[in-house]
Coordinates of C-alpha atoms and ligand atoms in Angstrom, one line a residue:
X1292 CA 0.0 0.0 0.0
X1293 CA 1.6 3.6 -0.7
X1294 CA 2.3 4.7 2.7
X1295 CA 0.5 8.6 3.3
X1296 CA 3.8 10.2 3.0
X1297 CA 4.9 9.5 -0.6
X1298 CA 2.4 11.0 -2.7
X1299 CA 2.2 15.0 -2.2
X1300 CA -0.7 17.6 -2.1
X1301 CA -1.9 19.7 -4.5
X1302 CA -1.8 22.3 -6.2
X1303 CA -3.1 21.1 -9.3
X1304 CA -5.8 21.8 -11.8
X1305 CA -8.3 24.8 -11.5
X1306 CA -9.3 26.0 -8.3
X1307 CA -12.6 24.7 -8.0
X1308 CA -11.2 21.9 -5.7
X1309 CA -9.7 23.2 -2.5
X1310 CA -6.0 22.2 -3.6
X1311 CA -5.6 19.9 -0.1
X1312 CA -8.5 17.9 -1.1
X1313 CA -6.3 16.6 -3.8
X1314 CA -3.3 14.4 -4.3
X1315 CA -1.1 14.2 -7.2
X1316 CA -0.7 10.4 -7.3
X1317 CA 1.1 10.2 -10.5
X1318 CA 1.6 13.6 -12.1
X1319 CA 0.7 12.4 -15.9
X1320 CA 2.3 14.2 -19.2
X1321 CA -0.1 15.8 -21.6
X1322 CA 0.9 14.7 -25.5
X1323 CA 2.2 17.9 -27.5
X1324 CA -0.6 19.0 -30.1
X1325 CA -3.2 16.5 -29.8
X1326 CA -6.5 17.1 -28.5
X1327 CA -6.2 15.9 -24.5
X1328 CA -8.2 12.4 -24.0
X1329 CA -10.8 12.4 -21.6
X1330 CA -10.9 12.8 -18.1
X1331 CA -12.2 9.3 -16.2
X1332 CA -13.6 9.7 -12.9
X1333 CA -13.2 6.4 -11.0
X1334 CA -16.0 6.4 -8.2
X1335 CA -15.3 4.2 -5.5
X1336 CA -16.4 5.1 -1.9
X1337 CA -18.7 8.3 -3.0
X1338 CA -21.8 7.2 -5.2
X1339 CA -23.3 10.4 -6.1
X1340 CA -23.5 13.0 -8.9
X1341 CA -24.2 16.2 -6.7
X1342 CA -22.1 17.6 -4.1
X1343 CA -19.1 15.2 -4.9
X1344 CA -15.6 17.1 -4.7
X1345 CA -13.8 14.7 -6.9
X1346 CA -16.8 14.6 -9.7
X1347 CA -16.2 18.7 -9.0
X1348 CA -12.5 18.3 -9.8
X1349 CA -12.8 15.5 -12.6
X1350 CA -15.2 17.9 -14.3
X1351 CA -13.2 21.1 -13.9
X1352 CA -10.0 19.3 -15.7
X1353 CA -12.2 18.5 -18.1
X1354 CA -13.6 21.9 -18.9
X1355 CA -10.2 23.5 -18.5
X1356 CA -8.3 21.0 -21.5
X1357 CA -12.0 21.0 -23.1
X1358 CA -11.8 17.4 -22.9
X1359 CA -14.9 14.9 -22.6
X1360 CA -15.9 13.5 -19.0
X1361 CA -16.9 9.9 -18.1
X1362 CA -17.3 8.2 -14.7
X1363 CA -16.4 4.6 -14.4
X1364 CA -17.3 2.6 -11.3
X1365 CA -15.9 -1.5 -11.0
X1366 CA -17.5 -3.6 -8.7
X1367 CA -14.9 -5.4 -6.4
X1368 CA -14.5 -9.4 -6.5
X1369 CA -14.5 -11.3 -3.4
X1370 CA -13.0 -10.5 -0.3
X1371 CA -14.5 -6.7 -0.3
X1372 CA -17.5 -6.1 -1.8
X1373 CA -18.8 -9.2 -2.8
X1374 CA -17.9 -10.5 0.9
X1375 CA -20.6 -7.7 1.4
X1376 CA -24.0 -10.1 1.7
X1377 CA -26.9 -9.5 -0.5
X1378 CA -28.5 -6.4 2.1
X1379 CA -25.6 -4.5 1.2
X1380 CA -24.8 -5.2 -2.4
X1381 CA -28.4 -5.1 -3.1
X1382 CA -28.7 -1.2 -1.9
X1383 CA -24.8 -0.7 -3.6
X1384 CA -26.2 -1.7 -7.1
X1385 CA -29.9 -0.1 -7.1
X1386 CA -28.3 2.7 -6.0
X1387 CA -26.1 2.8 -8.6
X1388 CA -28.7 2.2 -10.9
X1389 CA -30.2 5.5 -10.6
X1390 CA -27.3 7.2 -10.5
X1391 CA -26.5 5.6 -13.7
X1392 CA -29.5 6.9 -14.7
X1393 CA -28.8 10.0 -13.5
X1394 CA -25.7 10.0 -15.2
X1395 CA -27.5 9.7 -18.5
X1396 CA -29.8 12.3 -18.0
X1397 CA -26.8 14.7 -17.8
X1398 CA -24.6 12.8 -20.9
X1399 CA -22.3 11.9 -18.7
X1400 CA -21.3 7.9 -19.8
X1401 CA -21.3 5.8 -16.8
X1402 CA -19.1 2.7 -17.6
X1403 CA -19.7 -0.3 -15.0
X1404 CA -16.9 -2.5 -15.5
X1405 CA -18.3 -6.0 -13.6
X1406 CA -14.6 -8.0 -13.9
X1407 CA -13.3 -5.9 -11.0
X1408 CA -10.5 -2.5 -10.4
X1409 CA -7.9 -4.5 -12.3
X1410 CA -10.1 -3.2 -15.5
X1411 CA -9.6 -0.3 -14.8
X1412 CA -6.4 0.5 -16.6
X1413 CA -7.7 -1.3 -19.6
X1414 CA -10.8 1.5 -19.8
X1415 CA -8.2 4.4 -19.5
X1416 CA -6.1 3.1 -22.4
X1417 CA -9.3 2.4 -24.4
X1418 CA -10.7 5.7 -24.0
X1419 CA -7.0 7.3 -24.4
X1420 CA -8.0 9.0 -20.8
X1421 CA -5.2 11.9 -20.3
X1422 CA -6.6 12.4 -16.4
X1423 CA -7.9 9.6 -14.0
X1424 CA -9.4 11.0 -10.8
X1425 CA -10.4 8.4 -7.6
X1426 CA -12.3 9.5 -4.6
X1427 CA -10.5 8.3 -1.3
X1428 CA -11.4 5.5 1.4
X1429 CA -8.8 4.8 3.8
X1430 CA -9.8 0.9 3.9
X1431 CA -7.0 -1.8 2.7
X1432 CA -8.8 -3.7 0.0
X1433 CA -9.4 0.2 -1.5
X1434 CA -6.4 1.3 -1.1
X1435 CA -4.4 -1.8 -2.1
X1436 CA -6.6 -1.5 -5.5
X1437 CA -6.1 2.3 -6.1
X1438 CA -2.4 1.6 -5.7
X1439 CA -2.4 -1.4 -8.1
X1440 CA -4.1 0.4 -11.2
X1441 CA -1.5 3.6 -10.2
X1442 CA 1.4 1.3 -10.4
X1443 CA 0.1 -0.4 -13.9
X1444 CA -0.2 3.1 -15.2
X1445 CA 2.9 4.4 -14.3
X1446 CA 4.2 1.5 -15.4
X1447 CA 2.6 2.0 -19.1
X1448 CA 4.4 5.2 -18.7
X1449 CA 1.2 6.2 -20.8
X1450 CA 1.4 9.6 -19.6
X1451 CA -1.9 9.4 -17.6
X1452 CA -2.3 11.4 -14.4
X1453 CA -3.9 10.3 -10.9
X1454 CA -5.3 12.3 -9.1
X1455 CA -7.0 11.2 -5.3
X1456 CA -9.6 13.6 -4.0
X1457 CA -11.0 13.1 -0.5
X1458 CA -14.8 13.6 -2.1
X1459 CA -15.8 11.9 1.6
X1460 CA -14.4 14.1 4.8
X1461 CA -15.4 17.4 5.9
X1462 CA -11.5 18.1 6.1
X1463 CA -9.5 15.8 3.9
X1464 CA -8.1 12.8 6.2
X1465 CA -4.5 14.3 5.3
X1466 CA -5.3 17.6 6.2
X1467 CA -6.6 16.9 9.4
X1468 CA -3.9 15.4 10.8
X1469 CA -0.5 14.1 9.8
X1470 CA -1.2 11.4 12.1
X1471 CA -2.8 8.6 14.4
X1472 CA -4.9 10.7 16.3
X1473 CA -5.6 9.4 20.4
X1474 CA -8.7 10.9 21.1
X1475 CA -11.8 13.0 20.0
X1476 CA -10.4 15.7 22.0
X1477 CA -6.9 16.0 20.1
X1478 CA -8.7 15.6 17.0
X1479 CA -11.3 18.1 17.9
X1480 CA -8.8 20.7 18.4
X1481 CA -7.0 20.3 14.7
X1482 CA -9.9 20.2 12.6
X1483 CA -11.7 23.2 14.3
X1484 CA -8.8 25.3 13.3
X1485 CA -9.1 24.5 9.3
X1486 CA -12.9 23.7 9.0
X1487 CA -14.0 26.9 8.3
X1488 CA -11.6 26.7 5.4
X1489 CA -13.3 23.8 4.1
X1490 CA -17.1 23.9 4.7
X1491 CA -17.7 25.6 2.2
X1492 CA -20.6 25.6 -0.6
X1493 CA -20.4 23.4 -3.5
X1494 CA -20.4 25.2 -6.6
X1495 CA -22.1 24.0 -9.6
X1496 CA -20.2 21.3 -11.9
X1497 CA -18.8 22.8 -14.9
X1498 CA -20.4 22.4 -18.6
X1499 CA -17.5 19.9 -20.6
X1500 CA -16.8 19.1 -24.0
X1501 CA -20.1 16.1 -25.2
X1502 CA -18.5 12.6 -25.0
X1503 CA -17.7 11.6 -28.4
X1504 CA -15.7 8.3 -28.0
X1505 CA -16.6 4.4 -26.9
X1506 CA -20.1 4.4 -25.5
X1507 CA -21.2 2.1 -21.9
X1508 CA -22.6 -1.3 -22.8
X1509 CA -26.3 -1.3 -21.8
X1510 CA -26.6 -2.9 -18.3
X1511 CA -29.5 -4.6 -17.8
X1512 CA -30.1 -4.1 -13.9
X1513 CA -32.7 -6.6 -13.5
X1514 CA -30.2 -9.2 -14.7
X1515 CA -27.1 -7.7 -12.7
X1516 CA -28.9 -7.7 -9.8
X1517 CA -30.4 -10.5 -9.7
X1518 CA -27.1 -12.3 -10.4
X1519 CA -24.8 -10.5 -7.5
X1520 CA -27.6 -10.8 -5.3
X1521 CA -28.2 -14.5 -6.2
X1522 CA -24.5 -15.3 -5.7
X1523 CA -23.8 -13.2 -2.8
X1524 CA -24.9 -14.7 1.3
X1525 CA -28.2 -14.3 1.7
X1526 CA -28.7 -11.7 4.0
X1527 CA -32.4 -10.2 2.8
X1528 CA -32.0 -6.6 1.7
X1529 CA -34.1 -3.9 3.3
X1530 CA -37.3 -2.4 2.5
X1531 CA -37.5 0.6 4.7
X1532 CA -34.6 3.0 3.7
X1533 CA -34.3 3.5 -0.4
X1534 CA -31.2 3.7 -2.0
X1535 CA -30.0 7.3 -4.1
X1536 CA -29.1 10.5 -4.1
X1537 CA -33.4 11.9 -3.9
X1538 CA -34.0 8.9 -1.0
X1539 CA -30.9 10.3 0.6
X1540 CA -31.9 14.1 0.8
X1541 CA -35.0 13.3 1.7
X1542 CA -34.2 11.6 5.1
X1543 CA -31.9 14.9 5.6
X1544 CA -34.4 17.7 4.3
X1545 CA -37.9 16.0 3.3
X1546 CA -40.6 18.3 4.7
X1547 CA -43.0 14.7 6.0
X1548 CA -39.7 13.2 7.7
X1549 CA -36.7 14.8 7.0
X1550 CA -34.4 14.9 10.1
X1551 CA -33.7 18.6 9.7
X1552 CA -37.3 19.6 9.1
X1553 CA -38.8 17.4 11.7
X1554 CA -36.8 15.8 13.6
X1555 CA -33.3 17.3 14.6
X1556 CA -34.9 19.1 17.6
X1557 CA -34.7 16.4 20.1
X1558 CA -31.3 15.1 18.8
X1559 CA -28.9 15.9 21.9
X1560 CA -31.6 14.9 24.5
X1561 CA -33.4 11.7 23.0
X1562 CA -30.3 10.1 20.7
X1563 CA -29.4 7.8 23.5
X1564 CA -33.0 6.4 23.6
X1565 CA -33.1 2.8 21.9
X1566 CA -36.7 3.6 22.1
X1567 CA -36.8 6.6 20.0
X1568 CA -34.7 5.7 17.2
X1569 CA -35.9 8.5 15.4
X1570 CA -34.3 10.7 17.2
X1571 CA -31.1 9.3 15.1
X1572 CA -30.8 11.1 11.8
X1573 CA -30.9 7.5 9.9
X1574 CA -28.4 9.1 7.4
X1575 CA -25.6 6.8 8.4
X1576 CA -26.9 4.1 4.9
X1577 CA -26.4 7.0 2.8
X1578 CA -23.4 8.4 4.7
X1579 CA -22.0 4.8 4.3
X1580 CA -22.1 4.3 0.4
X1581 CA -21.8 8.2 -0.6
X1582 CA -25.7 8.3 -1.6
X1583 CA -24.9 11.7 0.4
X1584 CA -22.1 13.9 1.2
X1585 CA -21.0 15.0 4.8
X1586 CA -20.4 18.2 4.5
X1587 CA -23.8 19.1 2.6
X1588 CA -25.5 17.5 6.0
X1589 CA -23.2 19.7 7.8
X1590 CA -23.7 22.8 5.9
X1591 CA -27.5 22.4 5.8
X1592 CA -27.7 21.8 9.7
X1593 CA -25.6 24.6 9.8
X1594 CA -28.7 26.4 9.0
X1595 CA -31.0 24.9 11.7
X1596 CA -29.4 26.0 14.9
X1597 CA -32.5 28.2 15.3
X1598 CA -34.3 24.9 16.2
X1599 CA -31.8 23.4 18.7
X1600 CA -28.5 25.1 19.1
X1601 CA -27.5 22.2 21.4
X1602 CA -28.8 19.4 18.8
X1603 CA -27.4 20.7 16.2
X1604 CA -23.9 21.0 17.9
X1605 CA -24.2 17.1 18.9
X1606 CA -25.2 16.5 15.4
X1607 CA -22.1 18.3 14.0
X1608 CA -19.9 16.6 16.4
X1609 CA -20.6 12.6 15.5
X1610 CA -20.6 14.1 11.9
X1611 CA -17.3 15.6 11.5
X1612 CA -15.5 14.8 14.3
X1613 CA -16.0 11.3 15.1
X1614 CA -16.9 10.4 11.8
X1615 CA -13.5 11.6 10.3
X1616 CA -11.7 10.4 13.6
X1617 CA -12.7 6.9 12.1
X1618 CA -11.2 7.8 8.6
X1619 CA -7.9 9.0 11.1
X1620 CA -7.9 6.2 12.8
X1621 CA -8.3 3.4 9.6
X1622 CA -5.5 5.5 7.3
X1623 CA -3.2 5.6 9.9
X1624 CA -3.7 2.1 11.4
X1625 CA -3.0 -0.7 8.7
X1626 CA -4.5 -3.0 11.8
X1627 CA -7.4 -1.0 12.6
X1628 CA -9.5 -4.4 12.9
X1629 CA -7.7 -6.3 15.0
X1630 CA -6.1 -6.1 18.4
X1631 CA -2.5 -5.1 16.9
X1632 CA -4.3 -1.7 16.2
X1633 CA -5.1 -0.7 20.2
X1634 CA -2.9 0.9 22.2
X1635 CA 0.2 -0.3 24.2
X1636 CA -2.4 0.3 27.5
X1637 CA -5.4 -1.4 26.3
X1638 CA -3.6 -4.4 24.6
X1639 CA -1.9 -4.6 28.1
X1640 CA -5.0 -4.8 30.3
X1641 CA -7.0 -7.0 27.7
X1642 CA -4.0 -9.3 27.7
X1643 CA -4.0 -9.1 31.6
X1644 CA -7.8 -9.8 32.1
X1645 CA -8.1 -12.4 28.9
X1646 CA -8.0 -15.8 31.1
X1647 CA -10.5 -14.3 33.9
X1648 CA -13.4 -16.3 34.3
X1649 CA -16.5 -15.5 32.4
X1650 CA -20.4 -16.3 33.4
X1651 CA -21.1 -17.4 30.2
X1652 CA -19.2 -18.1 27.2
X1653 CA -21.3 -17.9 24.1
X1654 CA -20.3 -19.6 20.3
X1655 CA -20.7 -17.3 17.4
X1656 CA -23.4 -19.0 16.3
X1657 CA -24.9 -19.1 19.3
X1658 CA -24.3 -15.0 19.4
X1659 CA -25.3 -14.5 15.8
X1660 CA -28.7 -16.6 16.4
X1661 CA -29.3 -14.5 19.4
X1662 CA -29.6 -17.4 22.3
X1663 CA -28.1 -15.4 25.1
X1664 CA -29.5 -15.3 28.3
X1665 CA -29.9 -11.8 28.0
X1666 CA -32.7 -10.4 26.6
X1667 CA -31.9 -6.8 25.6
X1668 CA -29.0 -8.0 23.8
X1669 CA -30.6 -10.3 21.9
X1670 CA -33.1 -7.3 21.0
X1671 CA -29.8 -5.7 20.2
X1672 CA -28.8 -8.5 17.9
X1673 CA -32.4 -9.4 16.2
X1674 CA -32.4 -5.3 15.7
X1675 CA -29.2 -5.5 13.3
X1676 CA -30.2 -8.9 12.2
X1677 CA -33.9 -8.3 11.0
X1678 CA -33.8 -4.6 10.3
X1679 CA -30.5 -3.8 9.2
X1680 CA -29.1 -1.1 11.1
X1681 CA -28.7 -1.6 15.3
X1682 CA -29.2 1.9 17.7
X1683 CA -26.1 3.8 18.2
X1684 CA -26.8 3.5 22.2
X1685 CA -27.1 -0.4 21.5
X1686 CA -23.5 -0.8 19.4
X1687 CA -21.8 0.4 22.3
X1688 CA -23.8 -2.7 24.3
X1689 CA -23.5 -4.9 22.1
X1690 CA -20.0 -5.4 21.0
X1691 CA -18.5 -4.8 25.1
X1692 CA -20.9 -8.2 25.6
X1693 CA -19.4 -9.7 22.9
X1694 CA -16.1 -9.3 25.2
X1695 CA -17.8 -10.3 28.4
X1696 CA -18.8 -13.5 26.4
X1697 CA -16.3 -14.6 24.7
X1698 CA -12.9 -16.6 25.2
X1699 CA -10.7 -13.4 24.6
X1700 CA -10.6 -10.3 23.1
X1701 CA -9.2 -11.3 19.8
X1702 CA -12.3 -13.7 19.3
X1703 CA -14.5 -10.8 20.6
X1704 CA -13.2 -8.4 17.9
X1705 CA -13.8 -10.6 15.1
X1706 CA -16.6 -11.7 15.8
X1707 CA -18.0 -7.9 16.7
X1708 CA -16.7 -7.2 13.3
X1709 CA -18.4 -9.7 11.8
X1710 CA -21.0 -10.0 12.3
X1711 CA -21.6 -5.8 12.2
X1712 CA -19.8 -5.8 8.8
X1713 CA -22.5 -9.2 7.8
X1714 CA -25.7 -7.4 9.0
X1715 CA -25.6 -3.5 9.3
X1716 CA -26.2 -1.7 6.3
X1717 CA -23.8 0.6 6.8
X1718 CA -20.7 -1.8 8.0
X1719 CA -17.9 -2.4 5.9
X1720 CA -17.4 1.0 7.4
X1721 CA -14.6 3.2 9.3
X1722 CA -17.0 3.9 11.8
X1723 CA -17.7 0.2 12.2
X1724 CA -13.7 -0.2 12.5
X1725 CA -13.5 2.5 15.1
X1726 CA -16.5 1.7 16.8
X1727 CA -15.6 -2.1 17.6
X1728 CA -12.5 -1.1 18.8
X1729 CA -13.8 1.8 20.8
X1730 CA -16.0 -0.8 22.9
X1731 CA -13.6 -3.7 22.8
X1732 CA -10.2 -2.1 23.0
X1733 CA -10.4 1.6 24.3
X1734 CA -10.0 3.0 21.4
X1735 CA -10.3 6.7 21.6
X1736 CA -11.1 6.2 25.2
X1737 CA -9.2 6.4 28.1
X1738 CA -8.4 3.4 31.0
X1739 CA -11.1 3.2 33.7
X1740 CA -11.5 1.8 37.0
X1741 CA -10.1 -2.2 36.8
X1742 CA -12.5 -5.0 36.6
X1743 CA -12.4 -8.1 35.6
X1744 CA -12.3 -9.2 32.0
X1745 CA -12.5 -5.9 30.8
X1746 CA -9.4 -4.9 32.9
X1747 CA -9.7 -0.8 32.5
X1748 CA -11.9 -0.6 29.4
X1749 CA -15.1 1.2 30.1
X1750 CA -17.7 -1.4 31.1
X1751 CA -21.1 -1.2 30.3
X1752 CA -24.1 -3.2 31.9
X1753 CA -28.0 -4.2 31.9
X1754 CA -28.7 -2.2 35.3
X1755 CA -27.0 1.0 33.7
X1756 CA -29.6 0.5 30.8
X1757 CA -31.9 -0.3 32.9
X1758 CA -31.6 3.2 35.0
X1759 CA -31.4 5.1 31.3
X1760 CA -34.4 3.4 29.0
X1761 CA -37.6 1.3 28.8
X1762 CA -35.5 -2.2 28.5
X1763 CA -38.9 -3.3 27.8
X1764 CA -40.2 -1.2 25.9
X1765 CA -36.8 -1.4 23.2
X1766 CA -37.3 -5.3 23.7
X1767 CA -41.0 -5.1 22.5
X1768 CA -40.2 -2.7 19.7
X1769 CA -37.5 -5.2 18.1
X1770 CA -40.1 -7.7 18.3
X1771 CA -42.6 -5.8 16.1
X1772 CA -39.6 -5.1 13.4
Ligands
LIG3062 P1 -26.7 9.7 13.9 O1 -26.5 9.8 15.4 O2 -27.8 10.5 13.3 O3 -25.3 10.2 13.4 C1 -25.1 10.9 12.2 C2 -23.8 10.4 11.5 O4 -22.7 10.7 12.4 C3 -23.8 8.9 11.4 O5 -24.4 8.4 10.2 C4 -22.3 8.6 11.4 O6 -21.7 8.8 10.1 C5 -21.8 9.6 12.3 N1 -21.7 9.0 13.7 C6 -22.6 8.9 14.6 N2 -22.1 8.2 15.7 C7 -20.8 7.9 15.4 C8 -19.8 7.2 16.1 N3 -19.9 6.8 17.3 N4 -18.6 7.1 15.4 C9 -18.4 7.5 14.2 N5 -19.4 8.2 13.5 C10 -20.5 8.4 14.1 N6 -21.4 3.6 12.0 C11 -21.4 3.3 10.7 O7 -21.7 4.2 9.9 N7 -21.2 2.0 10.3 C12 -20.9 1.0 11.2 O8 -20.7 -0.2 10.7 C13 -20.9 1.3 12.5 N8 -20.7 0.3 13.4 C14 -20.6 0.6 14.8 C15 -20.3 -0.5 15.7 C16 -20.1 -0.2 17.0 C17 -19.8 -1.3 18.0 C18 -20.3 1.1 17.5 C19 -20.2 1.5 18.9 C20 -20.6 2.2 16.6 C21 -20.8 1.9 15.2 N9 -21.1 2.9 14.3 C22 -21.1 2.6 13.0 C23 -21.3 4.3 14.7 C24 -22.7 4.8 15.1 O9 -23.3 3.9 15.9 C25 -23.6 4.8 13.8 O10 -22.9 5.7 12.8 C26 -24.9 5.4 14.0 O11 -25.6 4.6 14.9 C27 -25.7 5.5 12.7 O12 -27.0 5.9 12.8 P2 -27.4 7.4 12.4 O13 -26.9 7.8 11.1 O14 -28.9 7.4 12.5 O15 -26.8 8.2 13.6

């Protein structure tokens, strides 16, 4: 994997893109005379037309050399994203559908290359690209891809630039910090001081040259789907949250249920409540596969603070800050999903506290089926199971039981991340990362008050639930899912 230090920042290209948002992965030569080839943009992690910095910067190269524009997305073979189950690459590929659709609408051709990122390449030389643009994701399988195809090409020494534009943080992940980052707090502290410079409005995407060269197969979705989904584990999609861009900004800004027109008034006091889990802004789907970009949440609940100064502050925080601490902590961790990624303190205890006796030691089937003998977790569990997406309040639960439970906390973390990444809709994720090792491993936490098995992770327990929410009342809810 390129290590963050080798590839330098901007500037490059017009100014539409803040110049830190891009990297200069391979700095390309144009050809003297000819007309430059088109601009491809690869989308990988950001799945959306509007609002989408590297679209913004793919489309203002194009303009600039009045060359064409074309977006190109590859779906990934097994172990990433067909390893997701058919919930996830169900909402992956209708979602892509209608912004292939979209794509259309505007002339933009939208090649879908089935055989994986290693076709990538092939579709730049085809097209005779002169500029190949990828959004960022700080995850290995990503990454490892990104930096294949950039090796191929600069191999080919076809003169081809890469650019990487981080399309997904508020403040691109390398310009937040240079580094691993220990807490919320000395995160906090470094993007304040360069947000402003950032959240800023999207302007429009430029007019480019009409695309004149090899034209997308037709992609018969119906098929397509039908044939990932058939092959992939059958984990039934969801019906309650749609897929897209229009689905997306409706949960933010719809006036019947939108979370900024209705709903982001009891945000700081109720978001704890597994009982009111629409208190939650349900954005994290969208959030999750791009459908909908960060900061447009962020500058759109900007305007709301009328409503709930103090809601929209919490809102802001889980949305830049510990959002984008998860980004931190995945692209400077290579082992941010297993125990080599916690720190020297929290490996230490775990490893003190792993042969402490447990009450009750649990198989992962026996977890994944739910047959605990603890009711609200198996709510918990039946919650992410059945209906896709777990409360926030519950995670935290959740995954620390997993570690009371199990034989160690090695088996606890994969089997947290497992079975998170297996049934949440929006797993596969950063936050998903961060947020199993926050509850197993301290991550981003500090040492508490020594106990056993958890030695000083923070411990969490029925009777605190019990004193905070109806345990009933979430139990009963989960059963009418
Ligand atoms: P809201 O409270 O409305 O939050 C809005 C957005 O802020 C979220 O969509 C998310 O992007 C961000 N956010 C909120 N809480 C956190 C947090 N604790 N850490 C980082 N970002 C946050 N989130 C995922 O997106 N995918 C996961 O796979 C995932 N797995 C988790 C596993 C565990 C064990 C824990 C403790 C947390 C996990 N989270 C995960 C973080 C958080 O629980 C979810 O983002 C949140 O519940 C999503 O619902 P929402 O969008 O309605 O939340």
């Amino acid at each position: 994997m390129t290590p963050p230090a080798t590839v330098s920042p901007g500037p490059v290209g017009p100014a539409l893109v803040h110049p830190a948002r891009v990297r200069v992965l391979h700095p390309g030569q144009p050809t003297a005379g000819a007309r430059p080839g088109p601009v491809v943009y690869w989308m990988l992690r950001d799945q959306r037309l509007v609002d989408n910095w590297a679209l913004l910067h793919a489309a203002s190269l194009a303009a600039a050399a009045a060359a064409p524009l074309a977006i190109a997305f590859s779906l990934f073979p097994k172990p990433f994203l067909l390893s997701a189950r058919r919930r996830q690459l169900g909402f992956l590929l209708r979602g892509l559908r209608r912004l292939a659709a979209d794509a259309a609408a505007r002339r933009l051709p939208f090649f879908l290359l089935i055989g994986g990122p290693t076709e990538i390449p092939g579709l730049v030389h085809r097209l005779g690209a002169s500029a190949l643009i990828a959004d960022f994701s700080p995850l290995r399988p990503v990454r490892e891809a990104l930096d294949a195809v950039v090796g191929e090409l600069r191999r080919d020494d076809a003169g081809v630039a890469v650019h990487q534009v981080d399309a997904h943080n508020v403040v691109p992940v390398w310009a937040a910090s240079g580094k691993l980052e220990y807490s919320a707090k000395t995160f906090r502290s470094k993007v304040s001081k360069v947000l402003d410079g950032y959240l800023v409005d999207f302007p429009g995407l430029p007019e480019v040259v009409p695309w004149d060269g090899e034209l997308p197969e037709d992609i018969d979705w119906d098929v397509l789907i039908d044939r990932v989904c058939r092959e992939a584990e059958n984990v039934p999609e969801i019906d309650w949250c749609e897929p897209g861009e229009a689905a997306a900004l409706e949960t933010l800004l719809g006036s019947k249920d939108g979370f900024l027109t209705t709903r982001i008034k009891n945000y700081d006091m109720d978001r704890n409540h597994p009982t009111k889990p629409k208190a939650l802004s349900g954005l994290s789907p969208y959030l999750h596969f791009g459908h909908i970009s960060a900061q447009r949440c962020a500058l759109e609940a900007k305007k709301c603070r009328h409503l709930s100064p103090k809601s929209v502050d919490a809102f802001l925080e889980e949305l830049i800050i510990r959002r984008e601490l998860a980004d931190n902590f995945c692209y400077y961790q290579p082992h941010y999903d297993s125990l080599a990624g916690a720190w020297e303190w929290a490996r230490k205890t775990l490893k003190d506290h792993a042969g402490d006796k447990r009450e009750h030691i649990y198989t992962r089937e026996q977890l994944e089926n739910a047959k605990t003998a603890d009711p609200l977790w198996n709510a918990s569990q039946l919650e992410m199971v059945h209906h896709g997406k777990m409360h926030g309040f519950m995670r935290m639960y959740w995954a620390k039981k997993i570690l009371e439970w199990t034989s160690g906390p090695d088996e606890a973390l994969s089997i947290a991340i497992y079975l998170n990444d297996k049934y949440q809709i929006d797993g596969r994720d950063p936050n998903g990362y961060a947020g199993c090792m926050w509850s197993i491993c301290g991550l981003h936490d500090q040492g508490w008050k020594e106990r056993p098995v958890f030695g000083k992770i923070r411990y969490m327990n029925y009777a605190g639930c019990k004193r905070k929410f109806d345990v009933d009342a979430y139990i009963s809810y989960v059963k009418r899912l």
